Structures are given as structure tokens and as C-alpha cells.
Coordinates of C-alpha atoms in Angstrom, one line a residue:
M499 CA 0.0 0.0 0.0
D500 CA 2.9 2.4 0.6
G501 CA 4.7 4.1 -2.2
T502 CA 5.9 7.5 -3.3
T503 CA 4.1 10.6 -4.6
T504 CA 5.1 13.9 -5.9
D505 CA 3.5 16.0 -3.3
G506 CA 5.6 15.0 -0.3
R507 CA 3.1 12.5 1.1
T508 CA 5.6 9.7 1.5
G509 CA 6.9 7.4 4.2
G510 CA 5.7 4.5 6.2
R511 CA 2.7 6.3 7.7
W512 CA 1.2 7.5 4.4
I513 CA -1.1 5.0 2.6
Q514 CA -0.9 5.7 -1.1
Q515 CA -3.8 3.5 -2.4
W516 CA -7.1 3.2 -0.6
D517 CA -10.3 1.7 -2.0
P518 CA -12.6 0.3 0.8
E519 CA -15.4 -0.2 -1.7
D520 CA -13.3 -2.9 -3.4
T521 CA -14.5 -6.0 -1.5
A522 CA -11.3 -8.0 -2.2
F523 CA -9.1 -5.1 -1.0
W524 CA -11.3 -4.6 2.1
E525 CA -11.2 -8.2 3.2
S526 CA -7.5 -8.7 2.6
T527 CA -6.0 -5.4 3.8
G528 CA -8.5 -2.6 4.4
R529 CA -10.5 -4.0 7.3
R530 CA -7.5 -4.6 9.5
T531 CA -6.0 -1.2 8.8
A532 CA -9.3 0.7 9.2
R533 CA -10.0 -1.0 12.6
R534 CA -6.5 -0.1 13.9
N535 CA -7.0 3.6 12.9
L536 CA -10.5 3.5 14.4
A537 CA -9.3 2.2 17.7
F538 CA -6.7 4.9 18.3
S539 CA -9.0 7.6 16.8
V540 CA -11.5 6.7 19.5
L541 CA -8.8 7.0 22.2
S542 CA -7.8 10.5 21.1
E543 CA -11.4 11.7 20.5
H544 CA -12.4 10.2 23.9
I545 CA -9.8 12.4 25.7
G546 CA -10.9 15.4 23.5
F547 CA -14.5 15.0 24.7
S548 CA -13.3 14.8 28.3
I549 CA -11.4 18.1 28.0
W550 CA -14.2 19.7 26.1
S551 CA -16.6 18.9 28.9
L552 CA -14.1 19.9 31.6
W553 CA -16.0 22.9 32.9
S554 CA -19.2 20.8 33.4
V555 CA -17.3 19.2 36.3
M556 CA -15.1 22.2 37.3
V557 CA -18.3 24.1 38.2
L558 CA -19.1 21.4 40.7
F559 CA -15.9 22.4 42.6
M560 CA -16.9 26.1 42.5
G561 CA -18.6 26.9 45.8
K562 CA -19.8 30.2 47.2
E563 CA -16.2 31.4 47.7
Y564 CA -15.9 31.7 43.9
G565 CA -18.7 34.3 43.7
I566 CA -20.4 33.0 40.6
D567 CA -24.2 32.7 40.5
P568 CA -26.1 29.9 38.7
A569 CA -26.7 32.0 35.6
G570 CA -23.0 32.7 35.4
K571 CA -22.1 29.0 35.7
F572 CA -24.6 28.1 32.9
F573 CA -22.9 30.7 30.7
L574 CA -19.4 29.4 31.7
V575 CA -20.2 25.9 30.6
A576 CA -21.8 27.2 27.4
M577 CA -18.5 28.9 26.3
P578 CA -16.7 25.6 25.3
T579 CA -19.6 24.5 23.1
L580 CA -19.5 27.8 21.2
V581 CA -15.8 27.6 20.5
G582 CA -16.0 23.8 19.9
S583 CA -18.6 24.4 17.2
F584 CA -16.5 27.0 15.3
V585 CA -13.3 25.0 15.3
R586 CA -14.9 21.9 13.9
I587 CA -14.8 23.2 10.3
P588 CA -11.1 24.0 10.2
Y589 CA -10.4 20.7 12.0
T590 CA -12.3 18.9 9.2
V591 CA -10.2 20.6 6.5
A592 CA -7.0 19.9 8.5
V593 CA -7.4 16.1 8.2
A594 CA -7.2 16.2 4.4
R595 CA -4.5 18.9 4.5
F596 CA -2.1 17.4 7.0
G597 CA -3.2 13.7 7.2
G598 CA -5.4 12.0 9.7
R599 CA -2.6 10.6 11.8
N600 CA -0.6 13.8 11.8
W601 CA -3.5 16.0 12.8
T602 CA -4.6 13.6 15.5
V603 CA -1.2 13.9 17.1
F604 CA -1.2 17.7 17.0
S605 CA -4.8 18.1 18.1
A606 CA -4.2 15.7 21.0
L607 CA -1.2 17.7 22.2
L608 CA -3.1 20.9 21.9
L609 CA -5.3 19.7 24.7
L610 CA -2.5 20.4 27.1
L611 CA -3.1 24.1 26.7
P612 CA -6.6 24.3 28.2
T613 CA -5.7 21.7 30.9
L614 CA -2.6 23.5 32.1
T615 CA -4.3 26.9 32.1
A616 CA -7.3 25.5 34.0
A617 CA -4.9 24.1 36.6
Y618 CA -3.3 27.6 36.9
V619 CA -6.5 29.6 37.4
M620 CA -8.7 27.2 39.3
H621 CA -8.9 28.9 42.7
P622 CA -11.2 31.5 44.4
G623 CA -10.3 35.1 43.5
T624 CA -9.8 34.4 39.8
S625 CA -11.9 36.9 37.7
Y626 CA -15.0 35.6 35.9
T627 CA -13.5 36.9 32.6
T628 CA -10.4 34.8 33.1
F629 CA -12.6 31.7 33.8
M630 CA -14.5 32.4 30.6
L631 CA -11.3 32.7 28.5
V632 CA -9.9 29.5 29.9
A633 CA -13.2 27.7 29.4
A634 CA -13.1 28.8 25.8
L635 CA -9.8 27.0 25.3
T636 CA -11.4 23.7 26.1
G637 CA -13.4 24.1 22.9
F638 CA -10.4 22.7 21.1
G639 CA -11.5 19.3 22.4
G640 CA -14.8 19.7 20.5
G641 CA -12.9 20.1 17.3
N642 CA -11.3 16.6 17.7
F643 CA -14.7 15.1 17.1
A644 CA -15.0 16.6 13.6
S645 CA -11.5 15.7 12.5
S646 CA -11.8 12.1 13.8
M647 CA -15.2 11.5 12.1
T648 CA -14.0 12.9 8.8
N649 CA -10.9 10.7 9.0
I650 CA -12.8 7.5 9.9
N651 CA -15.4 8.2 7.2
A652 CA -12.7 8.0 4.6
F653 CA -11.4 4.6 5.9
Y654 CA -14.7 2.7 5.8
P655 CA -16.9 1.5 2.9
A656 CA -20.5 2.8 2.7
R657 CA -22.0 -0.5 4.0
H658 CA -20.1 -0.2 7.3
K659 CA -20.1 3.6 7.8
G660 CA -23.1 3.6 10.2
W661 CA -21.4 1.1 12.6
A662 CA -17.9 2.7 12.3
L663 CA -19.0 6.3 12.7
G664 CA -21.3 5.3 15.5
L665 CA -18.6 3.4 17.3
N666 CA -16.1 6.2 16.8
A667 CA -18.4 8.9 18.0
G668 CA -19.8 6.7 20.9
G669 CA -16.3 6.0 22.1
G670 CA -15.5 9.7 22.0
N671 CA -18.8 10.7 23.6
I672 CA -18.1 8.4 26.5
G673 CA -15.3 10.8 27.5
V674 CA -18.0 13.0 29.0
P675 CA -19.2 10.5 31.7
V676 CA -15.7 9.3 32.3
I677 CA -14.4 12.7 33.4
Q678 CA -17.6 13.1 35.5
L679 CA -16.8 9.8 37.2
V680 CA -13.2 10.9 37.8
S681 CA -14.5 14.1 39.4
L682 CA -16.9 12.0 41.5
A683 CA -14.0 10.0 42.7
V684 CA -12.0 13.1 43.5
I685 CA -14.8 14.9 45.4
S686 CA -15.6 11.7 47.3
W687 CA -12.0 11.1 48.3
A688 CA -10.5 14.6 48.6
G689 CA -13.5 16.9 48.8
A690 CA -14.7 19.7 46.6
G691 CA -11.6 21.8 47.3
H692 CA -9.2 19.9 45.0
P693 CA -10.2 20.4 41.3
R694 CA -6.5 20.2 40.2
L695 CA -6.5 16.5 41.0
V696 CA -8.8 16.0 38.0
L697 CA -6.5 18.0 35.8
G698 CA -3.4 16.1 37.0
I699 CA -5.0 12.8 36.0
Y700 CA -5.7 14.0 32.4
L701 CA -2.3 15.5 31.6
P702 CA -0.5 12.2 31.2
L703 CA -3.6 10.7 29.4
I704 CA -3.3 13.5 26.8
V705 CA 0.3 12.6 26.1
V706 CA -0.6 8.9 25.9
A707 CA -3.3 9.6 23.3
A708 CA -0.9 11.6 21.1
L709 CA 1.9 9.0 21.4
C710 CA -0.5 6.2 20.4
A711 CA -1.7 8.2 17.4
A712 CA 1.9 8.8 16.3
L713 CA 2.8 5.1 16.6
F714 CA -0.3 3.3 15.3
M715 CA -2.3 5.5 13.0
D716 CA -2.0 6.2 9.3
N717 CA -2.5 9.1 6.8
L718 CA -4.4 8.6 3.6
A719 CA -2.6 10.1 0.7
P720 CA -5.6 10.1 -1.6
M721 CA -7.5 12.3 0.8
K722 CA -6.6 15.8 -0.3
A723 CA -7.6 19.2 1.0
D724 CA -10.5 20.4 -1.1
T725 CA -11.9 23.8 -0.2
G726 CA -14.1 23.5 -3.3
S727 CA -16.0 20.6 -1.6
L728 CA -16.5 22.8 1.5
A729 CA -17.8 25.7 -0.6
A730 CA -20.1 23.3 -2.5
I731 CA -21.4 21.6 0.7
V732 CA -22.6 24.9 2.2
R733 CA -24.7 25.4 -0.9
E734 CA -26.2 22.0 -0.5
K735 CA -29.7 22.2 1.2
H736 CA -29.3 18.9 2.9
T737 CA -26.3 20.2 4.8
W738 CA -28.6 22.6 6.6
L739 CA -31.5 20.3 6.9
M740 CA -29.3 17.6 8.5
S741 CA -27.7 20.3 10.7
V742 CA -31.1 21.0 12.2
L743 CA -31.6 17.3 13.0
Y744 CA -28.1 17.1 14.4
V745 CA -28.8 20.1 16.7
G746 CA -31.7 18.1 18.0
T747 CA -29.6 14.9 18.7
F748 CA -26.0 15.8 19.4
G749 CA -26.8 19.3 20.5
S750 CA -29.1 17.8 23.1
F751 CA -26.4 15.2 24.2
I752 CA -23.6 17.7 24.7
G753 CA -25.8 20.5 26.1
F754 CA -27.5 18.2 28.7
S755 CA -24.1 16.7 29.6
F756 CA -22.7 20.1 30.4
A757 CA -25.8 21.3 32.2
F758 CA -27.0 18.2 34.1
G759 CA -25.0 18.9 37.3
L760 CA -26.1 22.5 37.5
V761 CA -29.7 21.6 37.0
L762 CA -29.5 19.1 39.8
Q763 CA -28.0 21.6 42.1
N764 CA -30.3 24.5 41.3
Q765 CA -33.6 22.7 40.6
F766 CA -33.4 20.0 43.2
G767 CA -30.9 21.3 45.8
R768 CA -28.3 18.6 45.3
T769 CA -24.8 19.2 46.8
P770 CA -21.7 18.9 44.6
L771 CA -21.2 15.3 45.7
Q772 CA -24.8 14.4 45.3
A773 CA -24.9 15.9 41.8
A774 CA -21.6 14.2 40.8
Q775 CA -23.1 10.9 41.8
L776 CA -25.8 11.3 39.2
T777 CA -24.4 13.4 36.3
F778 CA -22.5 10.6 34.6
L779 CA -25.5 8.3 34.2
G780 CA -27.1 10.0 31.2
P781 CA -23.9 10.8 29.3
L782 CA -22.7 7.2 29.8
L783 CA -25.9 5.6 28.5
G784 CA -26.1 8.1 25.6
S785 CA -22.5 7.3 24.6
V786 CA -22.8 3.5 24.9
I787 CA -26.0 3.4 22.8
R788 CA -24.7 5.6 20.0
P789 CA -23.2 2.7 17.9
L790 CA -26.6 1.0 18.2
G791 CA -28.2 4.0 16.5
G792 CA -25.7 3.6 13.6
K793 CA -26.3 -0.2 13.4
L794 CA -30.1 0.2 13.4
A795 CA -29.7 2.8 10.7
D796 CA -27.5 0.5 8.6
R797 CA -30.3 -2.1 8.7
F798 CA -33.5 -0.1 8.6
G799 CA -32.5 3.3 7.2
G800 CA -31.3 6.4 9.0
A801 CA -34.3 8.5 8.3
R802 CA -36.8 5.9 9.7
I803 CA -34.8 5.5 12.9
T804 CA -34.3 9.2 13.3
L805 CA -38.1 9.9 12.9
W806 CA -39.1 7.5 15.6
N807 CA -36.3 8.6 17.8
F808 CA -37.4 12.3 17.7
A809 CA -40.9 11.2 18.5
A810 CA -39.6 9.3 21.6
M811 CA -37.4 12.3 22.6
A812 CA -40.5 14.5 22.6
A813 CA -42.3 12.0 24.8
A814 CA -39.3 11.9 27.2
A815 CA -39.2 15.7 27.2
S816 CA -42.8 15.7 28.3
V817 CA -42.0 13.5 31.3
V818 CA -39.1 15.8 32.2
T819 CA -41.3 18.9 31.9
Y820 CA -43.8 17.4 34.2
A821 CA -41.2 16.2 36.7
S822 CA -39.6 19.7 36.7
S823 CA -42.9 21.4 37.4
I824 CA -43.7 19.2 40.4
R825 CA -40.0 18.9 41.4
S826 CA -39.9 15.1 41.5
L827 CA -36.3 14.0 41.3
P828 CA -37.1 10.3 40.6
V829 CA -39.4 11.1 37.7
F830 CA -37.0 13.7 36.5
L831 CA -34.1 11.3 36.4
T832 CA -36.1 8.7 34.6
G833 CA -37.1 11.1 31.9
F834 CA -33.8 12.9 31.7
V835 CA -31.7 9.7 31.4
A836 CA -34.2 8.5 28.7
L837 CA -33.5 11.8 26.8
F838 CA -29.8 11.1 27.0
A839 CA -30.2 7.6 25.7
L840 CA -32.4 8.7 22.8
A841 CA -30.0 11.6 22.0
G842 CA -27.2 9.1 21.7
L843 CA -29.3 6.8 19.5
G844 CA -30.2 9.7 17.3
N845 CA -26.6 10.7 17.0
G846 CA -25.8 7.4 15.4
S847 CA -28.8 7.4 13.0
T848 CA -28.4 11.0 11.8
Y849 CA -24.7 10.6 11.1
K850 CA -25.5 7.5 9.0
M851 CA -27.8 9.6 7.0
I852 CA -25.0 12.0 5.9
P853 CA -22.8 9.7 3.9
G854 CA -26.0 7.8 2.8
I855 CA -27.3 11.0 1.1
F856 CA -24.1 11.5 -0.9
D857 CA -23.5 7.8 -1.6
A858 CA -27.0 7.7 -3.1
K859 CA -26.4 10.8 -5.2
A860 CA -23.1 9.2 -6.4
Q861 CA -25.2 6.4 -7.8
D862 CA -27.3 9.0 -9.6
R863 CA -24.1 10.4 -11.1
I864 CA -23.0 6.9 -12.2
A865 CA -26.4 6.4 -13.9
A866 CA -25.8 9.7 -15.7
G867 CA -22.5 8.5 -17.1
A868 CA -19.9 9.3 -14.5
A869 CA -17.1 6.8 -13.8
P870 CA -17.8 4.7 -10.6
E871 CA -14.4 5.6 -9.1
D872 CA -15.0 9.4 -9.7
A873 CA -18.5 9.2 -8.2
A874 CA -17.2 7.4 -5.2
A875 CA -14.4 10.0 -4.7
W876 CA -17.0 12.8 -5.0
S877 CA -19.2 11.1 -2.4
R878 CA -16.3 10.7 0.1
K879 CA -15.3 14.4 -0.4
M880 CA -18.8 15.7 0.0
S881 CA -19.7 13.6 2.9
G882 CA -16.5 14.4 4.7
A883 CA -17.1 18.1 4.2
A884 CA -20.7 17.7 5.3
I885 CA -19.7 15.9 8.5
G886 CA -17.5 18.9 9.4
V887 CA -20.2 21.5 8.7
I888 CA -23.1 19.6 10.2
G889 CA -21.0 18.7 13.3
A890 CA -20.1 22.3 13.8
V891 CA -23.7 23.5 13.5
G892 CA -24.9 20.6 15.6
A893 CA -22.5 21.5 18.5
L894 CA -24.2 24.9 18.7
G895 CA -27.2 23.0 20.1
G896 CA -25.2 22.6 23.3
L897 CA -24.9 26.4 23.4
F898 CA -28.6 26.9 22.9
I899 CA -29.5 24.5 25.6
N900 CA -27.3 26.1 28.2
L901 CA -28.5 29.6 27.3
A902 CA -32.1 28.3 27.5
F903 CA -31.4 27.0 31.0
R904 CA -29.7 30.3 31.9
E905 CA -32.7 32.3 30.9
S906 CA -35.1 29.8 32.4
F907 CA -33.5 29.9 35.9
L908 CA -33.0 33.7 35.7
I909 CA -36.7 34.4 34.9
A910 CA -38.6 31.4 36.4
K911 CA -36.1 30.1 39.0
S912 CA -36.8 26.7 37.3
G913 CA -35.8 24.7 34.3
T914 CA -39.4 24.0 33.3
P915 CA -39.7 26.7 30.6
A916 CA -36.5 25.4 29.0
F917 CA -37.8 21.8 28.9
V918 CA -41.0 23.0 27.2
S919 CA -38.9 24.6 24.4
F920 CA -36.9 21.4 24.0
L921 CA -40.2 19.4 23.6
A922 CA -41.3 21.8 20.8
A923 CA -37.9 21.5 19.1
Y924 CA -38.1 17.7 19.0
A925 CA -41.6 17.9 17.5
V926 CA -40.3 20.2 14.8
C927 CA -37.4 17.8 14.0
S928 CA -39.8 14.9 13.8
V929 CA -41.9 16.7 11.2
L930 CA -38.8 17.8 9.3
T931 CA -37.4 14.2 9.1
W932 CA -40.7 12.9 7.8
A933 CA -41.4 15.7 5.3
V934 CA -38.0 15.7 3.7
Y935 CA -36.6 12.1 4.0
L936 CA -39.6 9.8 4.3
R937 CA -42.6 11.4 2.6
R938 CA -43.0 10.3 -1.0
P939 CA -45.6 12.7 -2.6
A940 CA -46.1 12.3 -6.4
A941 CA -45.3 16.0 -6.9
T942 CA -41.7 15.5 -5.9
A943 CA -41.1 12.1 -7.6
A944 CA -39.3 13.8 -10.5
T945 CA -37.0 16.0 -8.5
A946 CA -33.3 15.6 -8.6
D947 CA -33.2 14.6 -5.0
A948 CA -35.9 12.0 -5.1
P949 CA -33.7 9.0 -6.1
A950 CA -31.1 9.9 -3.5
L951 CA -33.5 10.4 -0.7
A952 CA -35.3 7.1 -1.3
Q953 CA -32.1 5.3 -0.2
V954 CA -31.3 7.3 2.9

């Protein structure tokens, strides 16, 4: 597989030929190589998610002596989601420009910056502005998701993308509950006055993730930087339609993950230790179940799974709204953990839809006379660019959720109005999924999109 090229992409870590759609190549060589890259991509992305969600646990250590009210804390945990969403697009482009392995090493090491600065400022007396700036740096961890998903998307054939992308994302997502469990252990053992212990645990883990990527991952030479694909993808209507759906699934997962502990403290009067004992449950279940969403989408179709999933999310949001209004913690936990699980399931099914749309459109290109290899290359470029853009917009859902909670607690001293708005959003996503990706009216049967959408 290794060879030489004229653009400097040479050496033992650059793979020169890669055709996962070729069954013989996949079975003899491709599967083993793809799985190795997937495993260490998951490790790096996992650490990235932990650092991205760092301030969701740091706020549990911030008692009255820090002088930050609940609204200020919701805004603090919203900052990483804002930065993380914006860096996802350049992180997507960087994979093709520098190579998946090379960028994974660099992006992993970059996580040392927010971790070290957090260790420096994490004490009473630090200004709120400083906390906000340092929290913003953890947004780099959110970018790791986009680069990892774009890289793994290129390694796998269309028939396995749902499973591979679901496993990659799920393994990364689980970094959220893991850092929450680490924080629970620290609070239980040392008390809420020692947040630097959490940071001390993650510093060597960041180095390990970067080292493993350097030793065991590969770059794909055929994967070239293509700003034209990025420009084309922002003009594609399905990019924005899928972005809305991803706001509903991933935006919910990351937003709830960041806000869960604060809601428990402010809505139900939990102490930091009591909150830490519960916050990991939802993110853990949502992370573990994400590959199942991809697997179900591979079998039954991403749009069908996504539709029913949003309907179930609306039902779970109804339970949470009711529990919030009567302040019943058991009912609230039941509904909220269900929301996490469904958000994770929907993450897998919506991401399966993205390459499915462009793989189907590639078949339309072949039917129109394009060479199969050219159509496949077009599909990989477009779906890779779409993953970056949709992932970036979807991450903004975490910002919206935390801002909704901030306003809800400021105005109503309760999260109930926020939960009502989430219920309405899931209902809209259900209708959108049905109307665009499942409905088959005769009037649209002749449109250019109809053949593609029939296969999503």
C-alpha cells in the first residue's frame, strides 16, 4: 500500500492507495488497517471530549467562595460549546491537508493548553472573565470530534459507515461521563476543594493519546484538501436540513451533559457530591448506545430510525417537563436519562444519513454516465465536508441548551420553561425528518433529490 508521490506524502505512515469499496481489498487489507485507525482515533477523541466537557465538572468544585451565581455558571459551561462548534470546520479541513494521523497527534497535544491553564486559574479570586477565557480554550476538544469523524469516514466503505462512525463517536462521547466519574472519585476522596487533581489525571492521558496516534495511526494520501467541496457543501440544502436534525440529537447530548449537574444543584438542591453521583448516568448511556443507532440505521434506514427517535425524545421531554414542574427527582431522572439515551441513539442514526445521502447521489451520477471511481471519490469528499459543517452547527445545540437553561433559571427560577422549548424543538425535528426524508408525494417524484432520498 505504501509508495511514493510527488506532493511529499511519502513514508511508512502514508497509505498511497485506498479503495474500501473494493471487497477484495477490504477483506485482505483494508478492514485490519481501518480498525486499527478507528481504535486509536476513538482514544484521542475520547480524551478530547473529556477536556471539552471539563467545565461541566469544574463548576461542581466552585462553591460560594468563587462568587459566581447559577446563571454565570450556565454561561461558563456554554462557552466551550460555542468555541468547539466553530473550530470543527477548520479541524475537518485539516485532516485532508495534513493527514489524519498527523492531525490527531497535533490536536491531542493541543489539549495540554486548556488543561494546564485551568490548573493555573482554578482557585477563588480568579476573575470571571479569566474563567471564561480558559473555558473557551477547552473548545479545542470539541474540534477533535469533527477531524476524527472525517478521517474515519474515509477509511470505511459505505456499507459499514453507520457502525464505524457510531462506534467512533460513541467511544468519543463516553469521554463525558468518564471525566464526570473521575470528578466524583476526587470529590468523594479529597472533597470539593481539590479540582486540580482531576486535571493532574488528564495531563498524562493526553500525552498517551498523542503517542499512540503517532505510533499506530496512518495518513491517507488520496485524501486531499479540497476547499471546493467545503464551498459546495454549504450550498447543499441537505447540509442545513441535516444540521437542524443534528442540533436536536448531538446538541441535546452535549448540552445536557454540560448542564446536568447544574440543573440538579439549582432545581433539586443537590450538593456537589450528590450531583456528581448522578451526572455521569445520562452521558454514559447516551455514549454507549450511539453505535446501536448507527447499526439500526444500517439495517432499517437512518431517516426511519431518526423519525421515531425524535418522537420518543418529545415524549421523554414531556416527562421531564412534568417532573420539573412538580420537582420530583425520581421522575425527572427517569425522563432525563431517557433523553440522554435517545439523543445518543439519534446521534448514530443522523450521522448514518449524511454519507447515505451522498452515496445515493453518487449512484445517480453513475447512472448519468460518471465513472464509478470518480463518483465514489466525489461522495467521500462531499460527505467528509458535510460531516464537518453539520458537526459544527450541531454542536451549537449545546450552546442553545445552556443559554435556555440560563434564561429559564433567571426568569422562572426553574428549568421548566427550557424543557418546554426542547419538547417543541423535537416535535419540529420529527416533522422535518418525515417531510424531507420519508414522505413520497407524487409531486416530488421527479425532482433531482428523489432518487437519492429514497435510499437514505
